[in-house]
XYZ file of C-alpha atoms in Angstrom:
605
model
C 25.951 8.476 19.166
C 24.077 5.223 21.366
C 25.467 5.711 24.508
C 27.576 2.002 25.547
C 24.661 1.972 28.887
C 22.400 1.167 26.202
C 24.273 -1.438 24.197
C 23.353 -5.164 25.105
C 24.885 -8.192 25.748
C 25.300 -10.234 22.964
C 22.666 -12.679 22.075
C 24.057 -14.814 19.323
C 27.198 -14.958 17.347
C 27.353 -12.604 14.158
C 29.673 -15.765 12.475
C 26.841 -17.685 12.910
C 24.363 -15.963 10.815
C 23.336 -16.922 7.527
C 25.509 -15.314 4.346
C 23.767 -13.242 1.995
C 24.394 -15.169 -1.265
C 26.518 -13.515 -3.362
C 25.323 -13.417 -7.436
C 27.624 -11.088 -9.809
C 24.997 -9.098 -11.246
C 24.553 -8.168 -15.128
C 23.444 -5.469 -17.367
C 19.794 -5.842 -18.126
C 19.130 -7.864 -21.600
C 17.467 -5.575 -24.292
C 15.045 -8.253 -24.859
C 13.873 -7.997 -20.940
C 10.285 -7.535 -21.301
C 10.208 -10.380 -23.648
C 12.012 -12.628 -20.630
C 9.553 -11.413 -17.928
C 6.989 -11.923 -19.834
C 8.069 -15.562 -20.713
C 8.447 -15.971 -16.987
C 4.966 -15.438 -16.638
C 4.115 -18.050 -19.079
C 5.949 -20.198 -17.280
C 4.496 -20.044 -14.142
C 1.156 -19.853 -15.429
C 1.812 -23.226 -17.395
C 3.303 -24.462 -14.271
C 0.154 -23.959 -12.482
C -2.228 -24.783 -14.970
C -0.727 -28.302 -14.770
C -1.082 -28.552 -11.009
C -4.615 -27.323 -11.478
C -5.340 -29.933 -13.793
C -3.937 -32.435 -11.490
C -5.895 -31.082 -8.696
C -2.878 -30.429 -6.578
C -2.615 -26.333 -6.837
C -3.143 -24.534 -3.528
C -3.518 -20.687 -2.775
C -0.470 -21.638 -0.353
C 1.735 -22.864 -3.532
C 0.296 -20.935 -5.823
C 1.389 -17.637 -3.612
C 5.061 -19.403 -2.847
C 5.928 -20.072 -6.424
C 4.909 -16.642 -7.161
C 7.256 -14.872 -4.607
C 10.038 -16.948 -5.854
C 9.198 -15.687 -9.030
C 9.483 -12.004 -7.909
C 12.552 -13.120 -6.313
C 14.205 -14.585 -9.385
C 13.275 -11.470 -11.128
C 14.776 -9.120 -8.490
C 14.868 -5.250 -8.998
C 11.954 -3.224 -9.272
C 9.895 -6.555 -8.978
C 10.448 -6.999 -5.715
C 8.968 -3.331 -5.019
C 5.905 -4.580 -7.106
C 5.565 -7.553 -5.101
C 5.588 -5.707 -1.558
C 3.168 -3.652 -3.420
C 1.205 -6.063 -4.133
C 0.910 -7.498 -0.933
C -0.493 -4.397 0.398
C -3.553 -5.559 -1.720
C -5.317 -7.605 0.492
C -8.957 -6.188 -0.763
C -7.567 -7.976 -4.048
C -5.511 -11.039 -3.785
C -6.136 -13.803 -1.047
C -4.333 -12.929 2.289
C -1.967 -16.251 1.680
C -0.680 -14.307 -1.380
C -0.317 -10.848 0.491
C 0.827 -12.372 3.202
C 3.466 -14.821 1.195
C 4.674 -11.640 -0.988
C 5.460 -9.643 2.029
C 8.320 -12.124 3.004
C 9.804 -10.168 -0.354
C 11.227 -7.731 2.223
C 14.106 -9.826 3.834
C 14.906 -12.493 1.032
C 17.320 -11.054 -1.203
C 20.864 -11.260 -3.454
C 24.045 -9.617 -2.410
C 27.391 -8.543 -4.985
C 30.526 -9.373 -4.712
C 32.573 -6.992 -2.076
C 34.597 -5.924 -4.867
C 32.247 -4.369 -6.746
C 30.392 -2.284 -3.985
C 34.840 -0.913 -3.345
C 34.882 0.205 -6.635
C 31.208 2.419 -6.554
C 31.946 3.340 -3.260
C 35.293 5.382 -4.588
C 33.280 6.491 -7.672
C 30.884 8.497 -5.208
C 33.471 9.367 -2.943
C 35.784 10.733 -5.404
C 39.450 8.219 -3.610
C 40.478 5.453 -2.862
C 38.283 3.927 -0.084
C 41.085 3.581 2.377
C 40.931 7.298 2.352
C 37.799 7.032 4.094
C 37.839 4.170 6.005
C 40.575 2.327 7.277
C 38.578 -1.173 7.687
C 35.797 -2.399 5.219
C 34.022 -5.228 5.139
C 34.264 -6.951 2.021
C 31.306 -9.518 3.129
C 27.729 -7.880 3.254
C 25.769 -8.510 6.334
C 22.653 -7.432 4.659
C 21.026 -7.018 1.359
C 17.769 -5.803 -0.046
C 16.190 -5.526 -3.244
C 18.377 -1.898 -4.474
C 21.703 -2.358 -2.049
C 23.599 -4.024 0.261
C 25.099 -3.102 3.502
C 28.689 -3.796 4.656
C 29.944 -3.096 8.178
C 33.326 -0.363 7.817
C 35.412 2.450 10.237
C 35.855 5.707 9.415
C 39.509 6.768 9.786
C 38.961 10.382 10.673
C 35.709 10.112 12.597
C 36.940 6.892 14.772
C 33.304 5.457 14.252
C 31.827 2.052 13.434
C 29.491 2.630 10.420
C 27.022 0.891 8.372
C 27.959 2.046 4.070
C 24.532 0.714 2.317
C 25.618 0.557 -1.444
C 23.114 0.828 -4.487
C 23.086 -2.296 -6.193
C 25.470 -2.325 -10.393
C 22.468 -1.615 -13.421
C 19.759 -0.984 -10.563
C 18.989 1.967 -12.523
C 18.947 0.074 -16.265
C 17.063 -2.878 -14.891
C 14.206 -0.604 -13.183
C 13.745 1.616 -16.205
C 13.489 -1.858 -18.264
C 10.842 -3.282 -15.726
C 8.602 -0.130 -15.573
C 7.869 -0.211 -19.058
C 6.778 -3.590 -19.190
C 4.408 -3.152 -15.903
C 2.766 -0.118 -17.714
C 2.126 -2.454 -20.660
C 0.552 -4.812 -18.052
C -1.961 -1.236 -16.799
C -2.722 -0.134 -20.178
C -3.980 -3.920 -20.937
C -5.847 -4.209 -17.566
C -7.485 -0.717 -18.580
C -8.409 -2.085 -22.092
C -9.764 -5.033 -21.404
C -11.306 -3.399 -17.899
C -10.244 -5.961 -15.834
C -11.131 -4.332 -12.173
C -11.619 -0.997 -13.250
C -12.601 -0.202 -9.791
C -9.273 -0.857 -8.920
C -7.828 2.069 -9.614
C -4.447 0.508 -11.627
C -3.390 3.811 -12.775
C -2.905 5.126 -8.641
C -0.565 1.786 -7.905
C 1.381 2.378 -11.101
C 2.093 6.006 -9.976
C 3.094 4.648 -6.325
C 5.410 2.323 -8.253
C 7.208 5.463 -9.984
C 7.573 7.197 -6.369
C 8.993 3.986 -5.018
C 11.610 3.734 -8.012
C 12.332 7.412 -7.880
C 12.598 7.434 -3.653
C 15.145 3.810 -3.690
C 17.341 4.550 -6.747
C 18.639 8.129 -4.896
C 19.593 7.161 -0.542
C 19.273 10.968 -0.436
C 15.853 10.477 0.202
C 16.576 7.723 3.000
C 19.061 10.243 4.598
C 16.749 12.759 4.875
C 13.656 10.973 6.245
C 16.740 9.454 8.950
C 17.379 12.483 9.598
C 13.886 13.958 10.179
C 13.051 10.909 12.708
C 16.035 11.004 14.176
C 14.434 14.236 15.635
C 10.856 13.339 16.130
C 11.558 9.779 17.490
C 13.918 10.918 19.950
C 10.680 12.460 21.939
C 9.028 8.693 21.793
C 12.694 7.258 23.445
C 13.242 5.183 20.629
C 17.181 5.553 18.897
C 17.518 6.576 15.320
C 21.385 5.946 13.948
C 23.563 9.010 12.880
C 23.594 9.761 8.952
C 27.491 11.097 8.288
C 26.047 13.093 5.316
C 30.037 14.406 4.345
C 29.852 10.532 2.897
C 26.620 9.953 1.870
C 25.485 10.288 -2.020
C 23.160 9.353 -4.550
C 24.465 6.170 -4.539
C 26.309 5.218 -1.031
C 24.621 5.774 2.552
C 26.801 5.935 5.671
C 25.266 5.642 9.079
C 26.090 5.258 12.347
C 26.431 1.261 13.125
C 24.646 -0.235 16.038
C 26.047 -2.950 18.530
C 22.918 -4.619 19.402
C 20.616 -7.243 18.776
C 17.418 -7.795 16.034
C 14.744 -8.515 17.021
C 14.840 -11.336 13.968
C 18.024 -12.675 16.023
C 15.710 -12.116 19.448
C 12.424 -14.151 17.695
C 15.284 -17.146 16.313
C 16.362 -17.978 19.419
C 13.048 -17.665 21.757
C 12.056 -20.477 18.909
C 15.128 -23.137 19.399
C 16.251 -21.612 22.729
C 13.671 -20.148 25.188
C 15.350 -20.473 28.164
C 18.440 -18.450 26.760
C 16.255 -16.065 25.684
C 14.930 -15.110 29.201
C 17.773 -15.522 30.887
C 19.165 -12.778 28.327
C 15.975 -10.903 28.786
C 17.016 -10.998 32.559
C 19.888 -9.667 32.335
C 19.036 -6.500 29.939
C 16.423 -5.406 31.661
C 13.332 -6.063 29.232
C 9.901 -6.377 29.720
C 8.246 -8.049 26.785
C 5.167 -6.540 27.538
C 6.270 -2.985 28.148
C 8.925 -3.354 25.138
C 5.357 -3.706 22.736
C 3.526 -1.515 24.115
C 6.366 0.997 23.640
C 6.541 0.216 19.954
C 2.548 0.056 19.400
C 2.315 3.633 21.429
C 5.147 4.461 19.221
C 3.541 3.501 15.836
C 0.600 5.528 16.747
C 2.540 8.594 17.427
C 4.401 8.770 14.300
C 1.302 8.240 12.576
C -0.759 10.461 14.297
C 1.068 12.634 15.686
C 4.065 12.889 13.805
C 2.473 12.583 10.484
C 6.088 10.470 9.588
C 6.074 6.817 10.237
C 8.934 4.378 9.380
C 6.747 2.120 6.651
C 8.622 -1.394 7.119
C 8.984 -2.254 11.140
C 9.462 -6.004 10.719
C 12.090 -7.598 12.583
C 14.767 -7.390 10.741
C 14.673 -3.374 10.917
C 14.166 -3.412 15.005
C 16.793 -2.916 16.991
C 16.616 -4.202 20.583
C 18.671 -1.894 23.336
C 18.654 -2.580 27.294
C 16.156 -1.271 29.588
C 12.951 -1.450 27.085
C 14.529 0.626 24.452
C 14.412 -0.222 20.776
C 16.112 1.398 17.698
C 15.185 1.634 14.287
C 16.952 1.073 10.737
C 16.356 1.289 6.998
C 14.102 4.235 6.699
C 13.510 3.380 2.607
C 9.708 3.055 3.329
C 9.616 6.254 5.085
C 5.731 7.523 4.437
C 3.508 10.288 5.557
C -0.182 10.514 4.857
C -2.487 13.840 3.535
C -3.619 15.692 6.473
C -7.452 15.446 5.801
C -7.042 11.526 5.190
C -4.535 11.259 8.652
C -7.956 13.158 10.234
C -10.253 10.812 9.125
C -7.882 7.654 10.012
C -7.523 9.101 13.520
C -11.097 9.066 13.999
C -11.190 5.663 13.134
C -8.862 4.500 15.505
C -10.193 6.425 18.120
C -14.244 5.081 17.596
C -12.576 1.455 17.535
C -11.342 2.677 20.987
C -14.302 3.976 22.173
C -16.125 0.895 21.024
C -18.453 3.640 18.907
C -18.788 0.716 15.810
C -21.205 2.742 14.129
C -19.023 5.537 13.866
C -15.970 4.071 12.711
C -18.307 1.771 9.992
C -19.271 5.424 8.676
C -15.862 6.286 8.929
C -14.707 3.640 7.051
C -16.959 4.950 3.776
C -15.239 8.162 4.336
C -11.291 6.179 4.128
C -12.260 4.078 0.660
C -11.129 5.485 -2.742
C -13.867 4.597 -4.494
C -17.158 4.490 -3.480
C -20.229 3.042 -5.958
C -23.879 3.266 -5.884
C -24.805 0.611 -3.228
C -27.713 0.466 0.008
C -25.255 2.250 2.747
C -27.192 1.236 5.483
C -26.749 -2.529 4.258
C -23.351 -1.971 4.106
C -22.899 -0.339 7.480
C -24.768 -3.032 9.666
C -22.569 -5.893 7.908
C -19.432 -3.445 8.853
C -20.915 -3.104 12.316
C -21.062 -6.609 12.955
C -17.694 -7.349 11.478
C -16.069 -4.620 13.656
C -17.682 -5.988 16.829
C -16.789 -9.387 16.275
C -12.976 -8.664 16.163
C -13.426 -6.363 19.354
C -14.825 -9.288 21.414
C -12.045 -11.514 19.889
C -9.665 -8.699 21.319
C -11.269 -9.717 24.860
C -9.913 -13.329 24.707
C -6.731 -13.530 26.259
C -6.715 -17.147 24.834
C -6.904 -16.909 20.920
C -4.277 -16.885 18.891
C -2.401 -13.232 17.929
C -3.752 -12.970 14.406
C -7.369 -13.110 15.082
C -7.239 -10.147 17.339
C -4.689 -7.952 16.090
C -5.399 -4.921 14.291
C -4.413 -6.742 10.639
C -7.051 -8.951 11.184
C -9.777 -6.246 12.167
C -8.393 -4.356 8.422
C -8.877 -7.695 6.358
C -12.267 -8.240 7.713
C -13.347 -4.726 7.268
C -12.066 -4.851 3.363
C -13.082 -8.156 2.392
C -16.764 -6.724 3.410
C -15.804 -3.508 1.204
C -14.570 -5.224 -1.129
C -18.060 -7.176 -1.745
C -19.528 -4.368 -3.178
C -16.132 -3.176 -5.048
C -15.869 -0.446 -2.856
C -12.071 -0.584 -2.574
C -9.203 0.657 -0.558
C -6.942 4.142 -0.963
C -3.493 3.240 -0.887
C -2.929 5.494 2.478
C -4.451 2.900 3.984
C -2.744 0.249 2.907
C 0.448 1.811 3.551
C -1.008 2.347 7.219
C -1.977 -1.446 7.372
C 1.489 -2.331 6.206
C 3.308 -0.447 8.680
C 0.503 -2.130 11.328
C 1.066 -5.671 9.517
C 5.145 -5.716 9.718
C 5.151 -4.668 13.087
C 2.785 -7.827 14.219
C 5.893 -10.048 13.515
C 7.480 -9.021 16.639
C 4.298 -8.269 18.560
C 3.465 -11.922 18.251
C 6.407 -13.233 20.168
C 6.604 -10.137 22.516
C 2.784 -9.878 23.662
C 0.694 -12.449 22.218
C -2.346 -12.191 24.483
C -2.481 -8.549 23.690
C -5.749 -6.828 24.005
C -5.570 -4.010 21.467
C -8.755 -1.556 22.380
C -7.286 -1.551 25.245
C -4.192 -0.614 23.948
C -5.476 1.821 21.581
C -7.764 3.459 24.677
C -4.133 3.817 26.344
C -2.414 5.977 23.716
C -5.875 8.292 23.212
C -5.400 9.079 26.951
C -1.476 9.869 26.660
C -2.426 11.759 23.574
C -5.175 13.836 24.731
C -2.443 14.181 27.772
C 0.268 15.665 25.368
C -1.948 17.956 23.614
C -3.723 19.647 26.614
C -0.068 19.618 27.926
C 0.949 21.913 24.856
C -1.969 24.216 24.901
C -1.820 24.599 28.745
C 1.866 24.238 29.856
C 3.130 21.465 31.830
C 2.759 23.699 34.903
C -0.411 25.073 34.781
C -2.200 21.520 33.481
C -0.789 20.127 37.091
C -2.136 22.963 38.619
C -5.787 23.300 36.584
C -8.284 20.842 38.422
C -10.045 21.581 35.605
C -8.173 20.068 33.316
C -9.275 16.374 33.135
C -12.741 17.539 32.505
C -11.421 19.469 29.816
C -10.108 17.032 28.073
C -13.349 14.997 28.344
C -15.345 18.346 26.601
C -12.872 18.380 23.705
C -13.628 14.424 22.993
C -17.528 14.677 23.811
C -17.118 17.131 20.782
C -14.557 15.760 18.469
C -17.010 12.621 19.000
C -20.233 14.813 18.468
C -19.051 16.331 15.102
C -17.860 13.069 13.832
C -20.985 11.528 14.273
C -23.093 14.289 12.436
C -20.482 14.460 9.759
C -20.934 10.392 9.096
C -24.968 10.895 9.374
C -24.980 13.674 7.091
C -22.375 11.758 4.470
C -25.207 8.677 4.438
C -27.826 10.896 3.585
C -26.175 12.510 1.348
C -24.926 9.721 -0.338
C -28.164 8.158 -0.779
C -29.605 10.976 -1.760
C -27.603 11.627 -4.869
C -27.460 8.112 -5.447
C -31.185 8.327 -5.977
C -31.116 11.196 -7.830
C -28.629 10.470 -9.991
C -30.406 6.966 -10.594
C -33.859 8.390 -11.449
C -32.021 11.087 -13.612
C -30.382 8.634 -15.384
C -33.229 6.138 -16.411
C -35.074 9.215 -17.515
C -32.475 10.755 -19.799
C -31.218 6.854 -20.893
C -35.294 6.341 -22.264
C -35.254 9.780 -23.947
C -31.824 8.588 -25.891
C -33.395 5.354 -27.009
C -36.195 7.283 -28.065
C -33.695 9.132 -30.050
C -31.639 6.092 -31.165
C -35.160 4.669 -33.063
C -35.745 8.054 -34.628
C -32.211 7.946 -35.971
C -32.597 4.370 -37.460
C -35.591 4.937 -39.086
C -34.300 7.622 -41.607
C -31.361 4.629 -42.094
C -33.505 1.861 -43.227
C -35.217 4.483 -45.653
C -31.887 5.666 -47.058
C -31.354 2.025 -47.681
C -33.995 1.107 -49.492
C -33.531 4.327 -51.684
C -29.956 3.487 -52.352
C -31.093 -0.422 -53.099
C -33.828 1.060 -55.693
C -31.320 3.557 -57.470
C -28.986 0.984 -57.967
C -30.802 -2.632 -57.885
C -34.225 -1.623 -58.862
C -35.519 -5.018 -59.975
C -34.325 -6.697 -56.524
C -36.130 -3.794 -54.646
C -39.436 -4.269 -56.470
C -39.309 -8.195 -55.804
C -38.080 -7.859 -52.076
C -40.774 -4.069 -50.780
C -43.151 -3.904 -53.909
C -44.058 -1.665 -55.993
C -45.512 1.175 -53.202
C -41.985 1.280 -51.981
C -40.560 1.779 -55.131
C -42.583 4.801 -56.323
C -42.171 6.572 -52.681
C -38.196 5.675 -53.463
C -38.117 7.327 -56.580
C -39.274 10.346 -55.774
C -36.737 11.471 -53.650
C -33.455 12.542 -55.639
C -30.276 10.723 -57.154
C -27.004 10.800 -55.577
C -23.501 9.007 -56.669
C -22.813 5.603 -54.799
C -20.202 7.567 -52.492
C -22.646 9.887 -51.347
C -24.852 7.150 -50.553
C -22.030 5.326 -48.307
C -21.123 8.752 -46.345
C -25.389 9.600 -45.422
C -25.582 6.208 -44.345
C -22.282 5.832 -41.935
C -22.805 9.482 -40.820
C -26.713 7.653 -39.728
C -25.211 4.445 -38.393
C -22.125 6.402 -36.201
C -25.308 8.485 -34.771
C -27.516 5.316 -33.791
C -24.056 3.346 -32.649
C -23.100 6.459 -30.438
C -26.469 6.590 -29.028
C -27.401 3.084 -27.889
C -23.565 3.202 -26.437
C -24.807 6.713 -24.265
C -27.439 4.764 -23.455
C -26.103 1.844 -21.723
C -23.898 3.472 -19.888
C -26.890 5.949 -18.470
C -28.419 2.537 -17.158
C -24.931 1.326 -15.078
C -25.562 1.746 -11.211
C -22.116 2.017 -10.822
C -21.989 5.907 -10.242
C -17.951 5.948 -10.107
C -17.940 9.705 -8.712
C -19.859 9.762 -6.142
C -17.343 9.272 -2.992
C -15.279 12.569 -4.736
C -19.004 14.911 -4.329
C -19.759 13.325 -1.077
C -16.189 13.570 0.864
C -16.457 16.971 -0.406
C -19.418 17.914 1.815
């Protein structure tokens, strides 16, 4: 348990806080998908008419839609933080607008979270606890969370309950989005998107919220790895926990939302509360950044949604986490490449991490790589000098704004992202809500340099033991060889993945317009033998239009080929026109430059 040296004074008064609104929630309708889909129309007619009257924004276009999401609730507010990951699709005031989905939502009456709390616990709840709050503190888009004792245990706990018909309303809502792909793949709206890859991170993120055994696990597993970083992970009391109900240990301390309220309307409370807990704003974000990196890097688990409402200040520079629902870890090869990346924006080695960056998109077309890579290049050096300027606001030199610019150059030549990176962005993204208050002049490669150095610290430190790496003079310089080569290899790996890329890119296009000529060539062969069959048919059964309309040359050359019935006529002739349609078709698609599997063959080298 947090031990009470680490608790801190209180900041504001919990009576004071705003009320979740309370809405008794309902079965889902049967006719659901025909509502949601009317809600659509809505809004679309809604801005249609501000279009026309020349008062639509991105801004209110991007706010009406969240409310929509909102209104919605359930499994759409998971599509909307999905969404918003999409910022190599939608405008960044619509990412950025739909990420707010995160801390707006509806609470349920107390009574109803008593009576599913004794379904999963098998009792009555004062068996269990001998206080519970009736009044949620909290609510997301699957549960709420109400503050309770446990009679045996003597501990303050937070009991997160699953939200009545979560489960009916999600099943209901996932049909109608895979209407919404399998239109989008018909009609091949974005096809480069990759529709079919978000749809299946949708399922995940319905199957992962509707059971909190996954959330008590991935508590549970960073309970252990984040304990190494100093940062506080609450207890899970699994004897209590089910499907359906999560009890965890309950922390006396304040959010950092509470912490960034009050530094607005109150600044000079703030510090002199800052004063007296021992905090270093500074040194608090760079604990959190260094901390970010190691559970992505290191760890290979990183807690997915770090805005402010899940960070938990504690005295003396110490944070804790809570709500580990967006608990992700990323492929091992892909977590290699990203590293790499981080490390040449560090390094300041642009034209690696522009090569790098061909290696992290999902898909990858036919397009002039070295084009590409300069306008990369310059886009990545441009937000590293920004990072210089102590002066500029936070968003132009954190590392959200480096991602945006990097994708919205990708993005011109519909090279777009894979969704491990935007998962990694989002966890980057969330966390800039705090960084902005706690360290706005922030210089981030120098940030980044810092954690490469601890890093490369911690793993000579593990190959060497701690004793001997104090005692090796050798050992510095050691750790400069293994980065000379990491650095090396990287670099010949992104050279070789250019030329290879071109390469088949070339071939493939010469290939192409050869075999795409030799088809039409084909196609004309197979028509010809048509328009014959035609006029044979036309002069077995309308001989006197045929001798008016081709003569009488035509005619004898038509009779002398034999008589069929009408029906074996109409069969020759589609069987000829399927062949000629299913050529030109072959053909056209021989002569599109968009070679869509060409990043699989060349990551593969």
């Amino acid at each position: 348990m947090l031990k009470q040296t680490r608790t801190p004074t209180r900041l504001i008064d919990p009576a004071t806080r705003a009320k979740v609104p309370i809405v008794v929630p309902l079965p889902p309708s049967r006719y659901r998908s025909w509502q949601v889909l009317g809600n659509f129309l809505s809004l679309t007619a809604v801005l249609l008419a501000l279009a026309v009257r020349r008062r639509l924004t991105t801004e209110e276009s991007a706010r009406r839609l969240r409310e929509l999401f909102e209104r919605m609730g359930g499994l759409w507010i998971k599509a909307g933080q999905l969404l918003s990951l999409r910022i190599d699709i939608f405008p960044v005031e619509i990412c950025h607008e739909l990420s707010k989905l995160q801390s707006r939502a509806i609470g349920f009456p107390g009574e109803m979270a008593r009576r599913i709390v004794e379904e999963e616990l098998g009792g009555p709840i004062e068996d269990t606890f001998d206080e519970f709050g009736d009044v949620p503190f909290a609510a997301a888009s699957i549960g709420q969370v109400h503050r309770a004792h446990l009679r045996h245990e003597d501990e303050w706990v937070a009991v997160k309950v699953q939200k009545p018909y979560s489960f009916e309303t999600f099943s209901r809502d996932l049909v109608f989005i895979e209407w919404v792909v399998r239109a989008l793949h018909l009609l091949r709206i974005y096809p480069h998107m990759r529709w079919d890859d978000g749809l299946y991170e949708l399922r995940q993120i319905m199957r992962e919220e509707l059971d909190f055994d996954f959330e008590a696990s991935s508590m549970r597993r960073m309970r252990r790895t984040l304990r190494k970083h100093d940062i506080y992970v609450p207890r899970v009391f699994g004897k209590y926990s089910t499907e359906r109900v999560l009890v965890s240990e309950f922390i006396h301390a304040v959010l950092m939302a509470d912490y960034i309220k009050v530094a607005l309307s109150e600044p000079a409370r703030v510090e002199q509360w800052v004063h007296e807990n021992g905090i270093d704003s500074r040194r608090l974000a760079k604990r959190m950044i260094h901390s970010l990196f190691r559970q992505l890097f290191e760890d290979n688990l990183y807690h997915g949604d770090m805005h402010p409402g899940n960070i938990v200040l504690l005295r003396d520079n110490r944070v804790a986490l809570i709500d580990f629902g967006s608990t992700n870890f990323t492929e091992r090869e892909y977590l290699q490449k990203f590293r790499l990346f981080a490390r040449a924006l560090a390094t300041r080695d642009y034209a690696k991490a522009a090569d790098l960056c061909f290696m992290l998109c999902a898909t990858l077309p036919a397009i002039d790589i070295e084009h590409v890579k300069e306008k990369l290049i310059r886009t990545i050096r441009a937000w590293a000098t920004r990072t210089l300027v102590k002066q500029l606001p936070y968003h132009e030199k954190s590392i959200d704004n480096a991602t945006i610019e990097i994708m919205k150059v990708l993005l011109g030549y519909k090279c777009t992202m894979d969704w491990g990176w935007l998962r990694i962005h989002r966890a980057m993204s969330t966390l800039d809500a705090s960084l902005i208050y706690l360290y706005p002049d922030v210089n981030y490669t120098k940030v980044v340099q810092q954690y490469f150095a601890k890093a490369d610290r911690r793993d000579l430190g593990q190959m060497l033991g701690r004793g001997m790496m104090m005692r090796t003079l050798g050992s510095v310089k050691t750790s400069l060889d293994i980065q000379d080569r990491v650095n090396e290899y990287t670099m010949f790996q992104g050279s070789l993945i250019r030329r290879h890329a071109q390469v088949f890119q070339g071939a493939t296009n010469k290939f192409a317009d050869v075999f795409a000529g030799l088809v039409g060539l084909l196609s004309v062969a197979v028509l010809v033998p048509g328009l014959v069959f035609a006029m044979i048919l036309s002069q077995q059964f309308y001989p006197d239009a045929t001798l008016q309309v081709f003569g009488s040359q035509v005619v004898a050359l038509a009779n002398r080929f034999p008589k069929f019935e009408l029906r074996v006529w109409v069969v020759i002739i589609a069987v000829n026109f399927y062949l000629y349609y299913s050529l030109n078709k072959l053909k056209r698609r021989l002569r599109q430059k968009d070679v869509r599997q060409q990043h699989e063959r060349v990551a593969s080298v």
